[in-house]
C-alpha angles and dihedrals in degrees: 000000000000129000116261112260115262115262111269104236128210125233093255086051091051095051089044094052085047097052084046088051100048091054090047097041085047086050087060094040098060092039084060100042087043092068105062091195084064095103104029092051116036100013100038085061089057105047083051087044092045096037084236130159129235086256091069110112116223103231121193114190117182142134102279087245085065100051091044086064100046088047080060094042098054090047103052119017115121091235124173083224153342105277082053092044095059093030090122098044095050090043081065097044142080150191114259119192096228091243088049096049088047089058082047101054101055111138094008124138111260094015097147098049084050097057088051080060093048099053100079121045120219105261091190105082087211081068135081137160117247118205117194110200114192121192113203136211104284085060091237115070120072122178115201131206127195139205135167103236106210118197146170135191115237134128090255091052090067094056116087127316120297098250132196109243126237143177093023093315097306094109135049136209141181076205124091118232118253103229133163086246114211101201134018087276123123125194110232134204123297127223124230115276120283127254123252110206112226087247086081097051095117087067110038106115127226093261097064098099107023099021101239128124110213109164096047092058096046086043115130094217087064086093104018122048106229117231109232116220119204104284090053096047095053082060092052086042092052087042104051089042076060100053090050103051081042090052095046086053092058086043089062102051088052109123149121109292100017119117129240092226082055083065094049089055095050091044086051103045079050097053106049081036090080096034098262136122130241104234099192078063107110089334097156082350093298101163109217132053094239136039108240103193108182124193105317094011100119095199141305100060114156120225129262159155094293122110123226124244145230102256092031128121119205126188116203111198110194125188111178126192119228141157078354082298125130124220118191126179137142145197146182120225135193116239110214123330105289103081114136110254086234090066100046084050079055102058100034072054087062106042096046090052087048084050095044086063097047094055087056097053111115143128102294101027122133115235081211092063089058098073087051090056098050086039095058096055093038092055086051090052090055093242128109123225115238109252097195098071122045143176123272151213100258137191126077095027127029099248122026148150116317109079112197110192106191102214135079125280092016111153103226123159139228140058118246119260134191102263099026100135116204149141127240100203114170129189107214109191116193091218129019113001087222116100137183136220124241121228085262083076089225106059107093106189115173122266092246104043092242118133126280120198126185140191129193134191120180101220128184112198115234131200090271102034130303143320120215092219085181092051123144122266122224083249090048103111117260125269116239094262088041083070 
């Protein structure tokens, strides 16, 4: 007997078992760039196995039902390990050579877009093109769909799938946010929180396991700045020499084709290292132990899988816990050697503002006049201060009174005492000061896509003026002008 023939479709029901593939194909496709050991481990053997080069496409072509269960698979079965966890998808691929795949795809359903794909081999042997071939009812059509699958091997890579973040770092997600995006920035994937060894237990704050930081909102020091007396100065002073060595490290790391979740990991070694705690760490549920803040990101993004670029900027903001003390400091750093001038104008802008405050730190002074000072050279560079994020009263909690608005014409309170311990912390944008939240609910980017560059010192005013208890170290990594 012969088979029965396959069902002749109509046009509408192509385009409906299409639109039905590409999700599912797209399903597949984040599950297998969400586990960075996917190619190392389970793609790297075959190409040894095979004698293929790093230019062989990994084509998968199966019935879309099949691939619907093998999306699922990959997702949620309890494996050991990765090469068990994608067992039954590798035991349906294999390895194209590109020409031969382009004789294969005539007449296939997304063909073009598959051929852009096709142009560029990967040059990163932890890399290699996935094409997901679905076949669909009548037997005939297939529609492909394509994606670059980027890995790495590490410890940490083994651990759970790379996720987008979403609602403030409570949700995860293998599918990328849709966002009325306001510059050429993406968000990545995210790694699984990092471990904090039991060593660093004394410091580690309230918020580590729920998120919520409970002793910093009933603190009395909410409405009122402490005045610190000598014991609890010379904590500031040991937390803040932390956060600098800490952030010097991270300096130092910065480069094209690093990632920014490779900073996070070094900020945090770093950090339990020396028996602290990272503070950004689950504080209101934020995923990562460092803010990472590339090109128009304005402060607060969170760290991933992307690598930075030659032409980027990146700002890393460390706050470390010790001795129940906070340290809080931040930089921007060139990437490579091809950033616009404008930009680097932008970010020495934004330093010597920060510099001009401080010098004018003092007993009697006023925390409004500071915004007018920062205003003022800002306004001469051609660039405007963010108004939505401020410096803050620091020490025993993470946030406190005082409140530091950067811009002109602010109405902070408060006059300036010895042992009022604080950070001064502007946002500098090259083009509009309003900014906009991504879906993350950290990541603040500016409205109209432009740069944003920051600087923060951690000060403690002293009975003649101030002491930047957050200052650089002659071993500390040149600024870009200090080249």
């Amino acid at each position: 007997l012969e088979p029965p023939p396959k069902p002749t479709l109509s046009r509408a029901e192509v385009r409906k078992e299409i639109q039905h593939a590409e999700g599912q194909g797209r399903q597949l496709l984040h599950v297998l760039q969400s586990w960075p050991r996917f190619v190392t481990t389970c793609v790297a053997p075959l190409r040894s196995a095979k004698g293929s080069d790093m230019s062989a496409v990994l084509l998968l072509r199966c019935p879309v039902k099949v691939v619907t269960t093998l999306g699922m698979v990959c997702h949620n079965a309890k494996a050991s390990s990765t090469a068990d966890r994608f067992k039954a998808l590798m035991s349906r691929t294999e390895l194209v050579p590109r020409d031969v795949l382009r004789n294969q795809m005539e007449g296939w359903a997304g063909a073009d877009e598959l051929q852009d794909e096709l142009a560029t081999a990967p040059e990163d042997p932890a890399s290699v093109l996935v094409v997901v071939a679905m076949e669909l009812s009548d037997g005939a059509s297939v529609h492909a769909q394509a994606a670059l699958v980027r890995g790495f091997d590490s410890e940490e890579a083994e651990r759970g799938p790379w996720q987008f973040v979403y609602n403030d770092g409570r949700d995860f997600s293998l599918s990328p946010p849709n966002w009325s995006w306001t510059g050429a920035l993406r968000p990545g994937r995210v790694s699984l929180r990092r471990t904090v060894p039991e060593t660093c237990l004394p410091n580690t704050p309230d918020y580590a396991k729920d998120g919520v930081p409970r002793f910093e909102a009933s603190s009395p020091h909410q409405k009122s700045a402490p005045v610190l007396n000598e014991r609890e100065a010379a904590k500031a002073r040991a937390v803040a020499l932390l956060g600098r060595q800490i952030l010097d490290a991270a300096h130092a790391a910065v480069r094209p084709g690093v990632t920014t979740d490779e900073i996070d990991r070094i900020v945090h070694d770093a950090t339990v290292e020396a028996g602290a705690y990272p503070a950004p760490l689950n504080y209101r549920n934020f995923p990562k132990s460092v803010c990472t803040s590339v090109n128009e990101v304005v402060c607060h993004g969170i760290p991933d899988d992307r690598e930075l670029r030659d032409g980027d900027i990146v700002n890393v903001d460390i706050t470390s816990i010790l001795e129940g003390y906070y340290g809080d400091l931040n930089e921007t750093f060139v990437v490579g050697n091809n950033v616009a001038q404008e930009v680097k104008d932008l970010i020495k802008c934004a330093h010597d503002s920060l510099m001009l405050a401080v010098a004018a730190c003092k007993p009697g002074a006023r925390y409004r006049d500071l915004g007018d000072i920062i205003s003022a050279h800002v306004k001469k560079c051609g660039f405007q201060v963010d108004r939505t994020y401020c410096g803050h009263g620091i020490g025993e909690t993470f946030h406190h009174a005082p409140s530091i608005p950067h811009y002109a014409g602010n109405k902070a309170k408060g006059i300036m005492k010895a042992g009022h311990c604080f950070t001064i912390e502007p946002m500098i944008n090259m083009g509009t000061w309003r900014d906009r939240l991504w879906p993350d609910g950290w990541t603040a980017v500016t409205a109209d896509g432009k740069p944003s560059a920051q600087f923060e010192h951690m000060l403690l005013v002293t009975e003649t003026g101030v002491e930047i208890l957050s200052a650089r170290l002659p071993s500390s990594p040149p600024l870009w002008w200090e080249v």
